[in-house]
XYZ file of C-alpha atoms in Angstrom:
362
model
C 74.798 106.312 87.633
C 71.640 108.161 88.079
C 71.243 110.661 85.386
C 67.924 109.737 84.020
C 65.253 109.220 86.620
C 65.388 110.185 90.260
C 62.626 110.447 92.838
C 61.131 113.921 92.713
C 61.805 114.269 96.408
C 65.556 113.911 95.788
C 67.542 117.081 96.180
C 70.023 118.110 93.495
C 73.389 119.300 94.708
C 74.883 122.009 92.540
C 78.407 121.096 91.461
C 81.167 123.029 93.134
C 84.334 121.523 91.747
C 84.987 124.126 89.083
C 85.617 127.189 91.206
C 88.549 129.398 90.275
C 90.741 130.823 93.005
C 91.809 134.370 92.343
C 95.167 135.772 93.235
C 96.725 132.429 94.189
C 99.895 131.684 92.266
C 103.513 130.715 92.592
C 106.065 133.054 91.009
C 109.418 131.879 89.681
C 112.034 133.164 87.254
C 113.812 131.849 84.211
C 116.695 133.372 82.221
C 116.938 133.420 78.433
C 120.069 133.447 76.273
C 120.534 137.203 76.596
C 120.377 136.970 80.417
C 117.162 138.957 80.815
C 114.980 137.526 83.551
C 111.290 136.840 83.045
C 108.785 136.026 85.739
C 105.996 133.513 85.371
C 103.086 132.694 87.635
C 101.923 129.120 88.106
C 98.134 129.240 88.028
C 96.043 127.534 90.681
C 93.411 125.616 88.716
C 90.386 123.396 89.122
C 90.750 119.927 87.595
C 88.465 120.937 84.728
C 90.465 124.108 84.002
C 93.704 122.104 84.150
C 92.327 119.686 81.570
C 91.465 122.546 79.212
C 94.924 124.056 79.624
C 96.540 120.674 78.961
C 94.524 120.256 75.742
C 95.497 123.741 74.595
C 99.196 123.146 75.231
C 99.084 119.732 73.535
C 97.741 121.403 70.403
C 100.428 124.109 70.466
C 103.435 121.930 71.316
C 102.576 118.769 69.397
C 103.729 115.227 70.159
C 107.396 116.097 69.605
C 107.405 118.948 72.109
C 105.423 117.531 74.995
C 105.052 114.215 76.813
C 101.708 114.550 78.505
C 100.527 116.379 81.587
C 99.029 115.644 84.993
C 97.117 117.500 87.678
C 98.904 117.965 91.019
C 95.996 117.767 93.460
C 98.089 119.045 96.363
C 99.066 122.359 94.766
C 96.129 122.391 92.306
C 98.475 123.064 89.402
C 99.036 121.511 85.980
C 102.414 119.826 85.444
C 103.382 119.519 81.768
C 106.185 117.264 80.578
C 108.426 118.818 77.912
C 111.656 117.845 76.192
C 113.413 121.215 75.875
C 113.575 124.664 77.452
C 111.795 126.350 74.557
C 108.701 124.253 75.205
C 109.174 124.756 78.940
C 108.937 128.542 78.532
C 105.704 128.166 76.560
C 104.217 126.089 79.391
C 105.314 128.611 82.023
C 103.892 131.515 80.070
C 100.535 129.693 79.968
C 100.546 129.200 83.743
C 101.631 125.573 84.004
C 104.610 123.922 85.690
C 107.164 122.715 83.140
C 108.989 119.431 83.782
C 111.790 118.389 81.417
C 111.671 114.625 80.792
C 113.539 112.063 78.703
C 110.835 110.798 76.334
C 108.536 112.842 74.097
C 104.917 111.867 73.525
C 105.883 110.826 69.987
C 108.395 108.335 71.429
C 105.840 106.967 73.897
C 103.266 106.605 71.123
C 105.899 104.665 69.174
C 106.261 102.333 72.150
C 102.477 101.865 72.213
C 102.524 100.961 68.525
C 105.240 98.373 69.174
C 103.074 96.831 71.881
C 100.066 96.793 69.564
C 102.081 95.108 66.799
C 104.053 92.608 68.863
C 102.141 92.024 72.091
C 98.399 92.227 71.449
C 96.924 89.513 73.654
C 93.884 89.077 75.908
C 94.276 90.282 79.486
C 96.588 93.214 78.768
C 96.332 96.979 78.728
C 98.705 99.887 78.209
C 98.511 103.614 78.795
C 100.891 106.555 78.931
C 101.709 107.584 82.518
C 102.966 111.186 82.461
C 104.103 110.979 86.092
C 106.717 108.299 85.304
C 107.159 109.340 81.629
C 106.571 105.728 80.581
C 104.002 103.505 78.950
C 102.666 101.350 81.778
C 101.768 97.864 80.555
C 99.434 95.865 82.789
C 98.836 92.115 82.577
C 95.968 90.456 84.416
C 96.043 87.027 86.068
C 95.169 85.188 82.823
C 98.456 86.149 81.116
C 100.711 83.152 81.800
C 103.378 80.915 80.316
C 104.492 81.747 76.798
C 102.254 84.816 76.664
C 103.840 86.245 79.816
C 107.339 85.547 78.498
C 106.554 87.200 75.170
C 105.079 90.270 76.855
C 108.050 90.523 79.207
C 110.529 90.462 76.331
C 108.651 93.077 74.277
C 108.492 95.444 77.253
C 112.159 94.819 78.080
C 113.216 95.810 74.549
C 111.408 99.125 74.953
C 113.867 100.029 77.709
C 113.059 103.060 79.837
C 110.004 103.897 77.727
C 107.869 101.113 79.259
C 107.150 99.364 82.551
C 105.327 96.065 83.164
C 102.890 95.533 86.050
C 100.540 92.788 87.235
C 96.847 93.205 88.061
C 94.793 90.858 90.223
C 91.731 89.275 88.642
C 90.881 89.369 84.956
C 90.008 92.278 82.667
C 86.383 92.060 81.580
C 83.598 94.383 80.537
C 81.427 95.160 83.576
C 78.144 94.096 82.046
C 75.259 95.669 83.805
C 75.750 100.122 86.127
C 74.135 104.776 87.840
C 70.477 103.898 87.681
C 69.836 100.341 86.566
C 68.599 99.826 83.005
C 67.486 96.464 81.636
C 67.259 94.723 78.298
C 66.238 91.099 77.846
C 68.091 89.201 80.563
C 70.844 91.794 80.969
C 71.381 94.816 83.181
C 73.573 97.882 82.688
C 73.692 101.412 84.064
C 72.559 104.686 82.613
C 75.441 107.078 82.105
C 74.279 110.612 81.375
C 71.119 112.169 80.008
C 71.803 114.061 76.785
C 69.926 115.982 74.126
C 70.294 115.158 70.430
C 68.392 117.006 67.718
C 66.242 118.560 70.431
C 65.099 115.137 71.729
C 66.000 113.433 75.063
C 68.427 110.493 74.954
C 70.921 108.887 77.307
C 74.425 107.459 77.003
C 75.575 104.072 78.255
C 78.274 101.514 77.370
C 78.377 100.048 73.886
C 79.041 96.507 75.116
C 75.717 96.561 76.994
C 73.640 95.929 73.885
C 73.158 96.304 70.159
C 71.464 98.841 67.944
C 67.689 98.375 68.092
C 67.624 96.823 71.566
C 64.817 97.911 73.899
C 65.551 99.236 77.407
C 63.437 99.556 80.559
C 64.049 101.037 83.996
C 62.756 97.943 85.840
C 63.499 94.276 85.261
C 60.783 92.894 83.008
C 59.099 96.313 82.832
C 57.852 98.165 79.756
C 60.438 99.637 77.410
C 61.217 103.316 77.846
C 63.892 103.635 75.162
C 65.535 102.193 72.058
C 69.272 101.954 71.442
C 69.790 103.887 68.214
C 73.545 103.251 67.989
C 76.098 101.035 69.734
C 79.874 101.105 69.258
C 81.921 98.188 70.654
C 84.701 97.068 70.379
C 87.062 99.846 69.300
C 84.962 102.300 71.292
C 82.567 101.539 74.160
C 79.592 103.899 74.038
C 75.957 103.757 72.956
C 73.019 106.139 72.538
C 69.467 105.314 73.674
C 66.473 107.424 72.596
C 63.640 107.856 75.084
C 60.423 106.530 73.562
C 58.146 107.642 76.402
C 57.827 110.812 78.440
C 59.885 110.334 81.613
C 61.586 112.631 84.103
C 65.166 112.890 82.800
C 67.177 115.285 84.969
C 70.786 116.087 84.162
C 72.015 114.597 87.421
C 73.772 111.529 88.843
C 72.286 109.330 91.554
C 74.406 109.538 94.723
C 72.391 106.755 96.393
C 71.802 108.830 99.527
C 68.581 110.505 98.482
C 70.451 113.217 96.604
C 71.717 113.777 93.102
C 74.753 115.532 91.684
C 73.811 118.098 89.055
C 75.711 117.714 85.773
C 76.042 120.853 83.672
C 78.602 119.867 81.034
C 81.416 117.519 80.057
C 85.149 117.670 80.832
C 88.279 115.976 79.556
C 90.026 113.735 82.078
C 93.461 114.716 83.368
C 95.912 112.382 85.076
C 95.695 113.119 88.796
C 92.046 114.247 88.624
C 89.846 113.026 91.501
C 86.714 111.388 90.095
C 83.553 109.693 91.368
C 81.677 106.759 89.831
C 78.042 105.805 90.369
C 76.669 102.414 89.365
C 73.689 100.210 90.086
C 75.719 97.349 91.591
C 78.231 99.053 93.881
C 76.684 102.533 93.968
C 79.156 105.407 94.634
C 82.965 105.094 94.770
C 85.797 107.506 94.084
C 89.416 107.402 92.984
C 91.966 109.017 90.707
C 92.733 109.124 86.992
C 96.049 107.332 86.401
C 96.287 107.145 82.612
C 94.796 108.411 79.363
C 94.365 106.946 75.877
C 94.521 103.452 77.392
C 94.172 100.334 75.249
C 92.595 97.292 76.924
C 92.145 93.786 75.523
C 89.122 92.079 77.092
C 89.674 88.930 75.042
C 87.612 87.363 72.227
C 88.709 90.171 69.916
C 87.233 92.823 72.209
C 89.911 95.535 72.106
C 88.979 99.072 73.101
C 91.237 102.103 72.651
C 91.275 105.660 73.966
C 90.035 104.829 77.477
C 90.559 106.591 80.809
C 92.422 104.420 83.339
C 91.567 104.910 87.032
C 91.863 103.513 90.549
C 88.061 103.628 90.989
C 86.594 100.211 91.762
C 83.642 98.695 89.895
C 81.904 95.339 89.482
C 79.626 93.592 86.988
C 76.410 95.572 86.772
C 78.187 98.940 86.868
C 78.834 99.112 83.105
C 77.689 102.266 81.391
C 77.468 104.136 84.694
C 78.668 107.678 85.212
C 82.160 108.923 85.985
C 82.153 112.581 86.970
C 84.175 115.319 88.667
C 82.135 117.961 90.444
C 79.356 118.953 88.068
C 81.145 117.739 84.931
C 80.584 114.424 83.123
C 83.887 112.636 82.444
C 83.341 108.991 81.457
C 81.175 105.890 81.009
C 82.128 102.697 82.879
C 83.655 100.155 80.476
C 85.442 97.374 82.391
C 88.478 96.373 84.386
C 89.684 93.967 87.050
C 89.219 93.524 90.782
C 86.192 94.525 92.830
C 85.083 97.018 95.470
C 86.350 94.839 98.313
C 89.954 94.357 97.220
C 90.143 97.287 94.778
C 91.313 97.167 91.190
C 91.715 98.999 87.899
C 88.709 100.351 85.986
C 88.571 101.829 82.492
C 86.105 104.458 81.261
C 85.020 105.644 77.833
C 85.538 109.442 77.610
C 82.155 111.184 77.463
C 83.479 113.963 75.236
C 84.174 111.462 72.451
C 80.654 110.021 72.639
C 79.064 113.475 72.610
C 81.095 114.496 69.573
C 80.297 111.261 67.728
C 76.545 111.722 68.239
C 76.324 115.493 67.974
C 74.728 115.504 71.430
C 75.079 117.674 74.521
C 74.660 117.104 78.246
C 71.134 118.035 79.276
């Protein structure tokens, strides 16, 4: 994704995805035990605003009172899963749609722990899907024989809390990504330009290289930056410090002569429409389908806390930008499939990387 260097002739498109609509709401009523009737308005929200509301309600309700949330793109409202009417009223008062479901987030996290303990194997991933109120377990084409049977039995014992699906291809880190960046014989993509301690840096994927590696913006060209920290597996993000004076706009390359301005970072929300830019397949879009995903790339490479999406990607797109409007959302990690047949792609949340490094978008 092009966040670092873009031709000076490129235009920068100001982000317009975080625009609030005033006066648009749906009113409904609910009765309490004493039969007084209260009215609540469901707020019409941008995806970014919905994510902030979801985070706020998660903190207030806790794992026992909620079971995740998702963004309804049709009505532009936040739907929050709850397990009782008391929690439902809190959601309604905050402007969300309350949906009473069977399993709390605590129960779904328990199911995830069971999977981690009993079914950790290469070629698998799992993430909470708030739309179905289940943990969706995905197995790629390499999970066969005894491994498939074991996974099937573990998921079956979880009952209605889990669902097993197949994915074409094999899960793998997408080594190489917005604007191309190179180190040694490898290629990755620049994610987002950031500022740390007043100095320009950029984010990319941790699996792209190790601490101390040198990076250039052309294959075989002079180094422009040094990777000062790399975290993989567990996480999948890295920080590169610019060692030379280069143009480093806070924008993503749209590969059409323009760039998308990036002004901040946002938490992903299930249902959010997102766009990815990478040096191999350029620009593609899709939808967030799961949060806090765990994926096992094999060879002990297990990454947790990822964003699961329907956006396609291919080798060479790693580290590239995932964004929504003018907000940074994620860094391309890996997945299965390609941009011809489609597939599943996982992204490292940008907010986690920024917090870890004490950096900001800029």
